[in-house]
Amino acid sequence: QPLVVLLLRSGRFAGAVFQQDTCLHHTTSTRYTVRKGQGKAQSSQDAKRRPKSMGSQLRRAGEQALKEDIQQTLEQWKSILANAALILISAPKTMRATLFETHLDKKDSRIRNIPLDVGRPTMEATRIVQAAMMTVWVGPWEAPTSQGVLAEEEKALASPPKSNQSGNGVQSDSATQEPNSDKTAEILPLTDLHLAARDGN
């Protein structure tokens, strides 16, 4: 069964279909939707106020064209999506609805959010996602425990300070001074949280 990767950002879309490590289909689309120097899509600006400049109209047209590109791709891949083993998706919350307008269902158990920062949607990005999400690393694993760390801390707190002696065997004034009670560490009993961390729970 194939694996589908769909990446969406403002003005950019990339999709690919993989059979194991082989890319069977791929597509990318780039549209002018982001305001220069602002870093935001035109739709985000329209949510606050709706400018009527020529640039804003071009960006709105670019957003609409990008949606049409996505829907056209999903339509062409309709049979692939129906038989896919997994569908990996990366899209901002404000743009996710674009992917679920027609051929994808939010409740589909095969859909997985990509827990990676994929950056700009490109063909290379889809390959990186496929390799990262479908690779399993097997090796020795040891349960994390703070027992060793706590033991070292308790040992350090319990050991008496070393006396500072001069060359003639007489202790210096700094060594004979009484310890500052404010700086004296107190060994507190371990809480339930410390015990659970020590036991690896």
PDB file of C-alpha atoms in Angstrom:
ATOM      1  CA  GLN A   1       0.000   0.000   0.000  1.00  0.00           C
ATOM      2  CA  PRO A   2       1.311   3.489  -0.827  1.00  0.00           C
ATOM      3  CA  LEU A   3       2.256   6.276   1.557  1.00  0.00           C
ATOM      4  CA  VAL A   4       1.029   9.814   0.834  1.00  0.00           C
ATOM      5  CA  VAL A   5       2.816  12.947   2.070  1.00  0.00           C
ATOM      6  CA  LEU A   6       1.064  16.343   1.871  1.00  0.00           C
ATOM      7  CA  LEU A   7       2.877  19.547   2.885  1.00  0.00           C
ATOM      8  CA  LEU A   8       1.173  22.953   2.893  1.00  0.00           C
ATOM      9  CA  ARG A   9       2.363  26.438   3.802  1.00  0.00           C
ATOM     10  CA  SER A  10       1.350  29.926   2.717  1.00  0.00           C
ATOM     11  CA  GLY A  11       1.752  30.018  -1.043  1.00  0.00           C
ATOM     12  CA  ARG A  12       3.358  26.577  -1.322  1.00  0.00           C
ATOM     13  CA  PHE A  13       2.113  23.008  -1.592  1.00  0.00           C
ATOM     14  CA  ALA A  14       3.975  19.750  -2.132  1.00  0.00           C
ATOM     15  CA  GLY A  15       2.605  16.230  -2.360  1.00  0.00           C
ATOM     16  CA  ALA A  16       4.156  12.852  -3.048  1.00  0.00           C
ATOM     17  CA  VAL A  17       3.166   9.190  -3.201  1.00  0.00           C
ATOM     18  CA  PHE A  18       5.718   6.612  -2.074  1.00  0.00           C
ATOM     19  CA  GLN A  19       5.827   2.859  -2.420  1.00  0.00           C
ATOM     20  CA  GLN A  20       8.451   1.935   0.142  1.00  0.00           C
ATOM     21  CA  ASP A  21      11.422   4.139  -0.885  1.00  0.00           C
ATOM     22  CA  THR A  22      10.247   4.740  -4.456  1.00  0.00           C
ATOM     23  CA  CYS A  23       8.394   7.930  -5.362  1.00  0.00           C
ATOM     24  CA  LEU A  24       5.512   7.052  -7.684  1.00  0.00           C
ATOM     25  CA  HIS A  25       3.919  10.493  -8.038  1.00  0.00           C
ATOM     26  CA  HIS A  26       4.782  13.981  -6.902  1.00  0.00           C
ATOM     27  CA  THR A  27       3.606  17.539  -7.444  1.00  0.00           C
ATOM     28  CA  THR A  28       4.491  21.027  -6.216  1.00  0.00           C
ATOM     29  CA  SER A  29       2.700  24.348  -6.515  1.00  0.00           C
ATOM     30  CA  THR A  30       3.825  27.903  -5.738  1.00  0.00           C
ATOM     31  CA  ARG A  31       1.535  30.933  -5.709  1.00  0.00           C
ATOM     32  CA  TYR A  32       1.908  34.564  -4.698  1.00  0.00           C
ATOM     33  CA  THR A  33       0.009  34.823  -1.404  1.00  0.00           C
ATOM     34  CA  VAL A  34       2.414  36.370   1.122  1.00  0.00           C
ATOM     35  CA  ARG A  35       2.822  40.113   1.570  1.00  0.00           C
ATOM     36  CA  LYS A  36       6.409  41.165   0.929  1.00  0.00           C
ATOM     37  CA  GLY A  37       8.229  42.077   4.149  1.00  0.00           C
ATOM     38  CA  GLN A  38       5.249  41.022   6.292  1.00  0.00           C
ATOM     39  CA  GLY A  39       5.602  37.251   6.301  1.00  0.00           C
ATOM     40  CA  LYS A  40       1.837  36.717   6.494  1.00  0.00           C
ATOM     41  CA  ALA A  41      -0.675  35.420   4.009  1.00  0.00           C
ATOM     42  CA  GLN A  42      -3.223  37.810   2.581  1.00  0.00           C
ATOM     43  CA  SER A  43      -6.049  35.925   4.295  1.00  0.00           C
ATOM     44  CA  SER A  44      -4.489  36.724   7.677  1.00  0.00           C
ATOM     45  CA  GLN A  45      -4.466  40.401   6.793  1.00  0.00           C
ATOM     46  CA  ASP A  46      -8.056  40.240   5.548  1.00  0.00           C
ATOM     47  CA  ALA A  47      -9.148  38.900   8.935  1.00  0.00           C
ATOM     48  CA  LYS A  48      -8.228  42.311  10.426  1.00  0.00           C
ATOM     49  CA  ARG A  49      -9.082  44.603   7.536  1.00  0.00           C
ATOM     50  CA  ARG A  50      -9.645  44.074   3.849  1.00  0.00           C
ATOM     51  CA  PRO A  51      -7.417  46.336   1.729  1.00  0.00           C
ATOM     52  CA  LYS A  52      -8.333  46.994  -1.898  1.00  0.00           C
ATOM     53  CA  SER A  53      -4.860  47.459  -3.372  1.00  0.00           C
ATOM     54  CA  MET A  54      -3.795  45.697  -6.540  1.00  0.00           C
ATOM     55  CA  GLY A  55      -1.263  43.616  -4.587  1.00  0.00           C
ATOM     56  CA  SER A  56      -3.921  42.370  -2.165  1.00  0.00           C
ATOM     57  CA  GLN A  57      -6.147  41.348  -5.058  1.00  0.00           C
ATOM     58  CA  LEU A  58      -3.293  39.408  -6.647  1.00  0.00           C
ATOM     59  CA  ARG A  59      -2.587  37.627  -3.371  1.00  0.00           C
ATOM     60  CA  ARG A  60      -6.238  36.682  -2.941  1.00  0.00           C
ATOM     61  CA  ALA A  61      -6.229  35.291  -6.451  1.00  0.00           C
ATOM     62  CA  GLY A  62      -3.042  33.386  -5.600  1.00  0.00           C
ATOM     63  CA  GLU A  63      -4.655  31.818  -2.535  1.00  0.00           C
ATOM     64  CA  GLN A  64      -7.644  30.732  -4.575  1.00  0.00           C
ATOM     65  CA  ALA A  65      -5.370  29.297  -7.273  1.00  0.00           C
ATOM     66  CA  LEU A  66      -3.407  27.363  -4.648  1.00  0.00           C
ATOM     67  CA  LYS A  67      -6.620  25.837  -3.288  1.00  0.00           C
ATOM     68  CA  GLU A  68      -7.595  24.806  -6.812  1.00  0.00           C
ATOM     69  CA  ASP A  69      -4.160  23.236  -7.341  1.00  0.00           C
ATOM     70  CA  ILE A  70      -4.570  21.215  -4.150  1.00  0.00           C
ATOM     71  CA  GLN A  71      -8.087  20.063  -4.989  1.00  0.00           C
ATOM     72  CA  GLN A  72      -7.007  19.105  -8.500  1.00  0.00           C
ATOM     73  CA  THR A  73      -4.149  17.022  -7.099  1.00  0.00           C
ATOM     74  CA  LEU A  74      -6.398  15.275  -4.584  1.00  0.00           C
ATOM     75  CA  GLU A  75      -8.897  14.572  -7.345  1.00  0.00           C
ATOM     76  CA  GLN A  76      -6.205  12.995  -9.512  1.00  0.00           C
ATOM     77  CA  TRP A  77      -4.987  10.939  -6.538  1.00  0.00           C
ATOM     78  CA  LYS A  78      -8.484   9.926  -5.446  1.00  0.00           C
ATOM     79  CA  SER A  79      -7.908   6.194  -5.921  1.00  0.00           C
ATOM     80  CA  ILE A  80      -4.443   6.434  -4.356  1.00  0.00           C
ATOM     81  CA  LEU A  81      -5.828   8.172  -1.265  1.00  0.00           C
ATOM     82  CA  ALA A  82      -8.518   5.507  -0.947  1.00  0.00           C
ATOM     83  CA  ASN A  83      -5.915   2.715  -0.883  1.00  0.00           C
ATOM     84  CA  ALA A  84      -3.111   4.482   1.001  1.00  0.00           C
ATOM     85  CA  ALA A  85      -1.719   2.867   4.131  1.00  0.00           C
ATOM     86  CA  LEU A  86      -0.941   6.246   5.721  1.00  0.00           C
ATOM     87  CA  ILE A  87      -1.495   9.893   4.842  1.00  0.00           C
ATOM     88  CA  LEU A  88       1.072  12.204   6.441  1.00  0.00           C
ATOM     89  CA  ILE A  89       0.050  15.863   6.678  1.00  0.00           C
ATOM     90  CA  SER A  90       1.842  19.062   7.675  1.00  0.00           C
ATOM     91  CA  ALA A  91      -0.163  22.293   7.511  1.00  0.00           C
ATOM     92  CA  PRO A  92      -0.866  25.319   9.741  1.00  0.00           C
ATOM     93  CA  LYS A  93      -4.104  25.233  11.686  1.00  0.00           C
ATOM     94  CA  THR A  94      -5.488  28.096   9.615  1.00  0.00           C
ATOM     95  CA  MET A  95      -4.898  26.180   6.357  1.00  0.00           C
ATOM     96  CA  ARG A  96      -5.770  22.590   7.314  1.00  0.00           C
ATOM     97  CA  ALA A  97      -9.365  23.017   6.159  1.00  0.00           C
ATOM     98  CA  THR A  98      -8.080  23.351   2.588  1.00  0.00           C
ATOM     99  CA  LEU A  99      -6.923  19.723   2.654  1.00  0.00           C
ATOM    100  CA  PHE A 100     -10.239  18.402   3.968  1.00  0.00           C
ATOM    101  CA  GLU A 101     -12.663  20.100   1.591  1.00  0.00           C
ATOM    102  CA  THR A 102     -13.292  17.120  -0.680  1.00  0.00           C
ATOM    103  CA  HIS A 103     -11.359  13.848  -0.648  1.00  0.00           C
ATOM    104  CA  LEU A 104      -9.973  13.692   2.894  1.00  0.00           C
ATOM    105  CA  ASP A 105     -11.875  13.104   6.119  1.00  0.00           C
ATOM    106  CA  LYS A 106     -10.593  14.490   9.422  1.00  0.00           C
ATOM    107  CA  LYS A 107     -11.779  11.326  11.174  1.00  0.00           C
ATOM    108  CA  ASP A 108      -9.762   9.051   8.884  1.00  0.00           C
ATOM    109  CA  SER A 109      -7.523   6.959  11.155  1.00  0.00           C
ATOM    110  CA  ARG A 110      -4.838   6.766   8.460  1.00  0.00           C
ATOM    111  CA  ILE A 111      -4.147  10.514   8.668  1.00  0.00           C
ATOM    112  CA  ARG A 112      -1.147  11.461  10.804  1.00  0.00           C
ATOM    113  CA  ASN A 113       0.256  14.866  11.652  1.00  0.00           C
ATOM    114  CA  ILE A 114       3.955  15.152  10.886  1.00  0.00           C
ATOM    115  CA  PRO A 115       5.745  15.980  14.185  1.00  0.00           C
ATOM    116  CA  LEU A 116       8.623  17.686  12.377  1.00  0.00           C
ATOM    117  CA  ASP A 117       9.467  21.176  11.212  1.00  0.00           C
ATOM    118  CA  VAL A 118       9.465  20.469   7.499  1.00  0.00           C
ATOM    119  CA  GLY A 119      10.184  24.055   6.469  1.00  0.00           C
ATOM    120  CA  ARG A 120       9.319  25.033   2.902  1.00  0.00           C
ATOM    121  CA  PRO A 121       7.172  22.446   1.069  1.00  0.00           C
ATOM    122  CA  THR A 122       9.339  20.992  -1.684  1.00  0.00           C
ATOM    123  CA  MET A 123       9.875  17.634  -3.334  1.00  0.00           C
ATOM    124  CA  GLU A 124      13.028  17.164  -1.257  1.00  0.00           C
ATOM    125  CA  ALA A 125      11.030  17.914   1.918  1.00  0.00           C
ATOM    126  CA  THR A 126       8.572  15.123   1.105  1.00  0.00           C
ATOM    127  CA  ARG A 127      11.489  12.694   0.713  1.00  0.00           C
ATOM    128  CA  ILE A 128      12.936  13.755   4.063  1.00  0.00           C
ATOM    129  CA  VAL A 129       9.549  13.281   5.740  1.00  0.00           C
ATOM    130  CA  GLN A 130       9.113   9.836   4.198  1.00  0.00           C
ATOM    131  CA  ALA A 131      12.584   8.742   5.295  1.00  0.00           C
ATOM    132  CA  ALA A 132      12.233  10.147   8.821  1.00  0.00           C
ATOM    133  CA  MET A 133       8.717   8.847   9.496  1.00  0.00           C
ATOM    134  CA  MET A 134       9.246   5.372   8.030  1.00  0.00           C
ATOM    135  CA  THR A 135      12.660   4.611   9.560  1.00  0.00           C
ATOM    136  CA  VAL A 136      12.975   2.697  12.829  1.00  0.00           C
ATOM    137  CA  TRP A 137      16.192   2.805  14.831  1.00  0.00           C
ATOM    138  CA  VAL A 138      16.834  -0.266  16.974  1.00  0.00           C
ATOM    139  CA  GLY A 139      19.422  -0.267  19.720  1.00  0.00           C
ATOM    140  CA  PRO A 140      20.020  -0.926  23.417  1.00  0.00           C
ATOM    141  CA  TRP A 141      17.848   1.111  25.718  1.00  0.00           C
ATOM    142  CA  GLU A 142      18.196   1.677  29.435  1.00  0.00           C
ATOM    143  CA  ALA A 143      15.360   3.039  31.500  1.00  0.00           C
ATOM    144  CA  PRO A 144      16.158   6.580  32.640  1.00  0.00           C
ATOM    145  CA  THR A 145      16.781   6.860  36.355  1.00  0.00           C
ATOM    146  CA  SER A 146      17.962   9.619  38.621  1.00  0.00           C
ATOM    147  CA  GLN A 147      19.129   7.221  41.334  1.00  0.00           C
ATOM    148  CA  GLY A 148      22.777   7.675  40.467  1.00  0.00           C
ATOM    149  CA  VAL A 149      22.462  11.449  40.370  1.00  0.00           C
ATOM    150  CA  LEU A 150      20.658  11.586  43.710  1.00  0.00           C
ATOM    151  CA  ALA A 151      23.257   9.314  45.302  1.00  0.00           C
ATOM    152  CA  GLU A 152      26.089  11.571  44.150  1.00  0.00           C
ATOM    153  CA  GLU A 153      24.300  14.659  45.470  1.00  0.00           C
ATOM    154  CA  GLU A 154      23.672  13.037  48.857  1.00  0.00           C
ATOM    155  CA  LYS A 155      27.322  11.941  49.050  1.00  0.00           C
ATOM    156  CA  ALA A 156      28.547  15.434  48.254  1.00  0.00           C
ATOM    157  CA  LEU A 157      26.267  17.033  50.840  1.00  0.00           C
ATOM    158  CA  ALA A 158      27.180  14.523  53.561  1.00  0.00           C
ATOM    159  CA  SER A 159      30.983  14.758  53.154  1.00  0.00           C
ATOM    160  CA  PRO A 160      32.662  17.275  55.558  1.00  0.00           C
ATOM    161  CA  PRO A 161      34.531  20.239  54.044  1.00  0.00           C
ATOM    162  CA  LYS A 162      38.310  19.881  53.768  1.00  0.00           C
ATOM    163  CA  SER A 163      40.386  22.000  56.115  1.00  0.00           C
ATOM    164  CA  ASN A 164      42.744  24.511  54.557  1.00  0.00           C
ATOM    165  CA  GLN A 165      46.174  24.270  56.203  1.00  0.00           C
ATOM    166  CA  SER A 166      49.229  26.418  55.618  1.00  0.00           C
ATOM    167  CA  GLY A 167      52.715  25.041  55.037  1.00  0.00           C
ATOM    168  CA  ASN A 168      53.640  25.047  58.774  1.00  0.00           C
ATOM    169  CA  GLY A 169      50.705  22.841  59.734  1.00  0.00           C
ATOM    170  CA  VAL A 170      48.646  25.686  61.210  1.00  0.00           C
ATOM    171  CA  GLN A 171      45.120  26.117  59.968  1.00  0.00           C
ATOM    172  CA  SER A 172      44.356  29.411  58.293  1.00  0.00           C
ATOM    173  CA  ASP A 173      41.726  31.775  59.623  1.00  0.00           C
ATOM    174  CA  SER A 174      39.289  30.802  56.876  1.00  0.00           C
ATOM    175  CA  ALA A 175      39.424  27.150  57.949  1.00  0.00           C
ATOM    176  CA  THR A 176      38.821  27.890  61.634  1.00  0.00           C
ATOM    177  CA  GLN A 177      35.808  30.076  61.031  1.00  0.00           C
ATOM    178  CA  GLU A 178      32.405  28.683  61.876  1.00  0.00           C
ATOM    179  CA  PRO A 179      30.445  27.620  58.830  1.00  0.00           C
ATOM    180  CA  ASN A 180      27.776  30.036  57.673  1.00  0.00           C
ATOM    181  CA  SER A 181      24.432  28.564  58.607  1.00  0.00           C
ATOM    182  CA  ASP A 182      22.840  30.170  55.562  1.00  0.00           C
ATOM    183  CA  LYS A 183      25.178  28.236  53.253  1.00  0.00           C
ATOM    184  CA  THR A 184      24.938  24.898  55.065  1.00  0.00           C
ATOM    185  CA  ALA A 185      23.105  22.428  52.878  1.00  0.00           C
ATOM    186  CA  GLU A 186      20.347  20.435  54.485  1.00  0.00           C
ATOM    187  CA  ILE A 187      19.640  16.897  53.337  1.00  0.00           C
ATOM    188  CA  LEU A 188      15.895  16.693  52.930  1.00  0.00           C
ATOM    189  CA  PRO A 189      13.981  13.425  52.732  1.00  0.00           C
ATOM    190  CA  LEU A 190      13.055  12.330  49.248  1.00  0.00           C
ATOM    191  CA  THR A 191       9.520  13.178  48.146  1.00  0.00           C
ATOM    192  CA  ASP A 192       7.220  10.775  46.325  1.00  0.00           C
ATOM    193  CA  LEU A 193       8.185  12.437  43.054  1.00  0.00           C
ATOM    194  CA  HIS A 194      11.904  11.900  43.763  1.00  0.00           C
ATOM    195  CA  LEU A 195      11.271   8.270  44.681  1.00  0.00           C
ATOM    196  CA  ALA A 196       9.299   7.683  41.505  1.00  0.00           C
ATOM    197  CA  ALA A 197      12.084   9.269  39.419  1.00  0.00           C
ATOM    198  CA  ARG A 198      14.698   7.210  41.222  1.00  0.00           C
ATOM    199  CA  ASP A 199      12.799   3.980  40.554  1.00  0.00           C
ATOM    200  CA  GLY A 200      12.231   4.889  36.895  1.00  0.00           C
ATOM    201  CA  ASN A 201       8.448   5.241  37.226  1.00  0.00           C
TER     202      ASN A 201
END
